[in-house]
Amino acid sequence: MNIYHASLLAMRNAVAALSPAAEYLLVDARELTPSRTPQECIVQGDSRCFSIAAASIVAKTHRDRIMQEWDRVYPGYGFAEHKGYSTRQHHQAIRRHGLTPIHRRSFHVLDEIMGEYSEDFYKLQCTIQQTNSSKDLASLENEFRQARDAFSSAECRKLQILLRRRKKSLLEK
């Protein structure tokens, strides 16, 4: 289950467990379905609604406490500092120590971090990151399209993302 669907499931379970039941829901950016409780979806709710902002703070501080506990269980990963976010420190710890049972295996970047992509992937990734002109990037995109079958579907997704981001950054210059 991806993080989006996991968070919806967690919200549905939380609402179902409320006692007394909620009379009305304020939901940040998404509709909670199915739900018999009337609700309002507020885009950028944590910056537009004090109740959502407060709930966001409570959730994040609770998550931070959980990550501090995991830091004691799995020392060397730095969970207390980066709180599980995808930081350079976190990537280095995963490479050094491997994955823990709490790492979300469906998170595609783990394959890349663990060095489980092909050598060709890493070469192309490096070339994309070092490309400084839109013309050279367009040439790389064409090469990628022609060699697409040589990459796994996860590698293709990641390379497409890298190409899109690099194109955007070159256009912003």
mmCIF file of C-alpha atoms in Angstrom:
data_model
loop_
_atom_site.group_PDB
_atom_site.id
_atom_site.type_symbol
_atom_site.label_atom_id
_atom_site.label_comp_id
_atom_site.label_asym_id
_atom_site.label_seq_id
_atom_site.Cartn_x
_atom_site.Cartn_y
_atom_site.Cartn_z
ATOM 1 C CA MET A 1 0.000 0.000 0.000
ATOM 2 C CA ASN A 2 1.449 3.388 -0.901
ATOM 3 C CA ILE A 3 1.687 6.257 1.588
ATOM 4 C CA TYR A 4 -1.367 8.059 0.155
ATOM 5 C CA HIS A 5 -3.693 5.066 0.566
ATOM 6 C CA ALA A 6 -2.138 4.181 3.940
ATOM 7 C CA SER A 7 -2.860 7.679 5.244
ATOM 8 C CA LEU A 8 -6.478 7.507 4.022
ATOM 9 C CA LEU A 9 -6.919 4.147 5.740
ATOM 10 C CA ALA A 10 -5.405 5.524 8.946
ATOM 11 C CA MET A 11 -7.760 8.525 8.829
ATOM 12 C CA ARG A 12 -10.808 6.306 8.236
ATOM 13 C CA ASN A 13 -9.783 4.096 11.171
ATOM 14 C CA ALA A 14 -9.192 7.126 13.400
ATOM 15 C CA VAL A 15 -12.593 8.618 12.560
ATOM 16 C CA ALA A 16 -14.319 5.263 13.118
ATOM 17 C CA ALA A 17 -12.659 4.921 16.545
ATOM 18 C CA LEU A 18 -13.728 8.352 17.820
ATOM 19 C CA SER A 19 -15.891 8.315 20.905
ATOM 20 C CA PRO A 20 -18.029 10.297 20.856
ATOM 21 C CA ALA A 21 -18.332 10.233 17.078
ATOM 22 C CA ALA A 22 -17.334 13.325 15.125
ATOM 23 C CA GLU A 23 -20.137 15.588 13.962
ATOM 24 C CA TYR A 24 -18.116 17.216 11.207
ATOM 25 C CA LEU A 25 -14.680 16.623 9.635
ATOM 26 C CA LEU A 26 -12.153 19.172 8.439
ATOM 27 C CA VAL A 27 -9.810 17.320 6.102
ATOM 28 C CA ASP A 28 -6.573 18.640 4.654
ATOM 29 C CA ALA A 29 -6.686 18.491 0.836
ATOM 30 C CA ARG A 30 -8.519 15.205 0.329
ATOM 31 C CA GLU A 31 -11.977 13.763 0.740
ATOM 32 C CA LEU A 32 -12.335 10.952 3.221
ATOM 33 C CA THR A 33 -14.508 8.325 1.542
ATOM 34 C CA PRO A 34 -16.521 6.453 2.407
ATOM 35 C CA SER A 35 -17.745 8.538 5.320
ATOM 36 C CA ARG A 36 -21.216 9.211 6.692
ATOM 37 C CA THR A 37 -19.850 12.201 8.597
ATOM 38 C CA PRO A 38 -20.244 15.559 6.834
ATOM 39 C CA GLN A 39 -16.844 16.949 5.876
ATOM 40 C CA GLU A 40 -15.025 19.850 4.321
ATOM 41 C CA CYS A 41 -11.846 19.346 2.314
ATOM 42 C CA ILE A 42 -9.534 22.325 2.592
ATOM 43 C CA VAL A 43 -6.629 22.584 0.165
ATOM 44 C CA GLN A 44 -3.535 23.747 2.069
ATOM 45 C CA GLY A 45 -5.612 23.233 5.196
ATOM 46 C CA ASP A 46 -2.680 23.494 7.603
ATOM 47 C CA SER A 47 -2.065 27.077 6.449
ATOM 48 C CA ARG A 48 -5.749 28.078 6.210
ATOM 49 C CA CYS A 49 -7.402 26.410 9.203
ATOM 50 C CA PHE A 50 -6.220 26.552 12.831
ATOM 51 C CA SER A 51 -7.784 23.166 13.648
ATOM 52 C CA ILE A 52 -5.969 21.413 10.814
ATOM 53 C CA ALA A 53 -2.716 23.241 11.648
ATOM 54 C CA ALA A 54 -2.996 22.124 15.286
ATOM 55 C CA ALA A 55 -3.735 18.523 14.257
ATOM 56 C CA SER A 56 -0.727 18.615 11.936
ATOM 57 C CA ILE A 57 1.537 19.754 14.778
ATOM 58 C CA VAL A 58 0.208 17.038 17.096
ATOM 59 C CA ALA A 59 0.690 14.370 14.405
ATOM 60 C CA LYS A 60 4.238 15.485 13.608
ATOM 61 C CA THR A 61 5.342 15.681 17.230
ATOM 62 C CA HIS A 62 3.829 12.231 17.846
ATOM 63 C CA ARG A 63 5.668 10.888 14.787
ATOM 64 C CA ASP A 64 8.897 12.494 16.070
ATOM 65 C CA ARG A 65 8.512 10.666 19.408
ATOM 66 C CA ILE A 66 7.958 7.381 17.600
ATOM 67 C CA MET A 67 11.085 7.979 15.517
ATOM 68 C CA GLN A 68 13.081 8.652 18.705
ATOM 69 C CA GLU A 69 11.912 5.278 20.019
ATOM 70 C CA TRP A 70 12.930 3.590 16.740
ATOM 71 C CA ASP A 71 16.304 5.312 17.051
ATOM 72 C CA ARG A 72 16.908 3.397 20.276
ATOM 73 C CA VAL A 73 15.802 0.116 18.683
ATOM 74 C CA TYR A 74 17.882 0.664 15.508
ATOM 75 C CA PRO A 75 20.949 2.727 16.499
ATOM 76 C CA GLY A 76 23.120 4.018 13.697
ATOM 77 C CA TYR A 77 20.284 5.093 11.407
ATOM 78 C CA GLY A 78 19.797 8.577 12.868
ATOM 79 C CA PHE A 79 16.004 8.270 13.118
ATOM 80 C CA ALA A 80 15.951 10.740 16.043
ATOM 81 C CA GLU A 81 17.563 13.402 13.843
ATOM 82 C CA HIS A 82 16.006 12.988 10.392
ATOM 83 C CA LYS A 83 12.715 11.452 11.598
ATOM 84 C CA GLY A 84 12.677 9.006 8.692
ATOM 85 C CA TYR A 85 12.777 11.648 5.992
ATOM 86 C CA SER A 86 14.785 10.815 2.898
ATOM 87 C CA THR A 87 17.964 12.721 3.777
ATOM 88 C CA ARG A 88 21.517 12.092 2.652
ATOM 89 C CA GLN A 89 22.303 10.892 6.213
ATOM 90 C CA HIS A 90 19.428 8.419 6.058
ATOM 91 C CA HIS A 91 20.559 7.098 2.659
ATOM 92 C CA GLN A 92 24.115 6.633 3.935
ATOM 93 C CA ALA A 93 22.858 4.722 6.997
ATOM 94 C CA ILE A 94 20.770 2.403 4.808
ATOM 95 C CA ARG A 95 23.761 1.722 2.562
ATOM 96 C CA ARG A 96 25.968 1.081 5.602
ATOM 97 C CA HIS A 97 23.579 -1.023 7.716
ATOM 98 C CA GLY A 98 20.927 -2.285 5.281
ATOM 99 C CA LEU A 99 17.163 -2.039 5.702
ATOM 100 C CA THR A 100 15.293 -2.420 8.979
ATOM 101 C CA PRO A 101 11.872 -4.040 9.375
ATOM 102 C CA ILE A 102 10.348 -0.546 9.663
ATOM 103 C CA HIS A 103 11.513 0.584 6.226
ATOM 104 C CA ARG A 104 8.662 0.717 3.721
ATOM 105 C CA ARG A 105 9.688 -1.798 1.071
ATOM 106 C CA SER A 106 7.296 -0.311 -1.492
ATOM 107 C CA PHE A 107 9.250 2.962 -1.426
ATOM 108 C CA HIS A 108 10.997 2.723 -4.811
ATOM 109 C CA VAL A 109 14.003 4.846 -3.821
ATOM 110 C CA LEU A 110 15.199 2.045 -1.516
ATOM 111 C CA ASP A 111 16.251 -0.060 -4.510
ATOM 112 C CA GLU A 112 18.335 2.844 -5.727
ATOM 113 C CA ILE A 113 19.844 3.539 -2.300
ATOM 114 C CA MET A 114 20.758 -0.106 -1.834
ATOM 115 C CA GLY A 115 22.588 -0.076 -5.176
ATOM 116 C CA GLU A 116 20.156 -2.542 -6.714
ATOM 117 C CA TYR A 117 19.753 -0.630 -9.963
ATOM 118 C CA SER A 118 21.886 -1.477 -12.981
ATOM 119 C CA GLU A 119 25.257 0.069 -13.701
ATOM 120 C CA ASP A 120 23.720 1.671 -16.812
ATOM 121 C CA PHE A 121 21.107 3.362 -14.609
ATOM 122 C CA TYR A 122 23.751 4.956 -12.388
ATOM 123 C CA LYS A 123 25.779 6.104 -15.405
ATOM 124 C CA LEU A 124 22.730 7.735 -17.008
ATOM 125 C CA GLN A 125 21.659 9.250 -13.683
ATOM 126 C CA CYS A 126 25.082 10.864 -13.311
ATOM 127 C CA THR A 127 25.036 12.134 -16.901
ATOM 128 C CA ILE A 128 21.565 13.652 -16.439
ATOM 129 C CA GLN A 129 22.646 15.433 -13.265
ATOM 130 C CA GLN A 130 25.726 16.868 -14.994
ATOM 131 C CA THR A 131 23.954 18.005 -18.180
ATOM 132 C CA ASN A 132 23.972 21.790 -18.481
ATOM 133 C CA SER A 133 22.050 22.480 -21.687
ATOM 134 C CA SER A 134 18.533 21.767 -22.867
ATOM 135 C CA LYS A 135 19.911 20.535 -26.198
ATOM 136 C CA ASP A 136 22.157 17.951 -24.496
ATOM 137 C CA LEU A 137 19.275 16.896 -22.255
ATOM 138 C CA ALA A 138 16.995 16.387 -25.278
ATOM 139 C CA SER A 139 19.683 14.181 -26.792
ATOM 140 C CA LEU A 140 19.854 12.169 -23.566
ATOM 141 C CA GLU A 141 16.069 11.772 -23.578
ATOM 142 C CA ASN A 142 16.238 10.318 -27.080
ATOM 143 C CA GLU A 143 19.010 7.919 -26.068
ATOM 144 C CA PHE A 144 16.946 6.854 -23.072
ATOM 145 C CA ARG A 145 13.856 6.202 -25.214
ATOM 146 C CA GLN A 146 15.885 4.014 -27.570
ATOM 147 C CA ALA A 147 17.529 2.060 -24.720
ATOM 148 C CA ARG A 148 14.399 1.857 -22.553
ATOM 149 C CA ASP A 149 14.163 -1.936 -22.764
ATOM 150 C CA ALA A 150 17.561 -2.233 -21.063
ATOM 151 C CA PHE A 151 16.115 -0.757 -17.834
ATOM 152 C CA SER A 152 13.682 -2.187 -15.297
ATOM 153 C CA SER A 153 10.299 -0.461 -14.908
ATOM 154 C CA ALA A 154 11.458 1.086 -11.594
ATOM 155 C CA GLU A 155 14.611 2.399 -13.264
ATOM 156 C CA CYS A 156 12.529 3.840 -16.117
ATOM 157 C CA ARG A 157 10.212 5.639 -13.697
ATOM 158 C CA LYS A 158 13.143 7.103 -11.786
ATOM 159 C CA LEU A 159 14.983 8.177 -14.950
ATOM 160 C CA GLN A 160 11.840 9.865 -16.299
ATOM 161 C CA ILE A 161 11.530 11.784 -13.023
ATOM 162 C CA LEU A 162 15.205 12.779 -13.158
ATOM 163 C CA LEU A 163 14.877 13.947 -16.771
ATOM 164 C CA ARG A 164 11.745 15.984 -15.954
ATOM 165 C CA ARG A 165 13.389 17.619 -12.920
ATOM 166 C CA ARG A 166 16.574 18.418 -14.830
ATOM 167 C CA LYS A 167 14.578 19.904 -17.702
ATOM 168 C CA LYS A 168 12.676 22.093 -15.251
ATOM 169 C CA SER A 169 15.855 23.252 -13.525
ATOM 170 C CA LEU A 170 17.489 24.113 -16.873
ATOM 171 C CA LEU A 171 14.415 26.116 -17.941
ATOM 172 C CA GLU A 172 14.545 28.080 -14.676
ATOM 173 C CA LYS A 173 18.129 29.220 -15.338
#
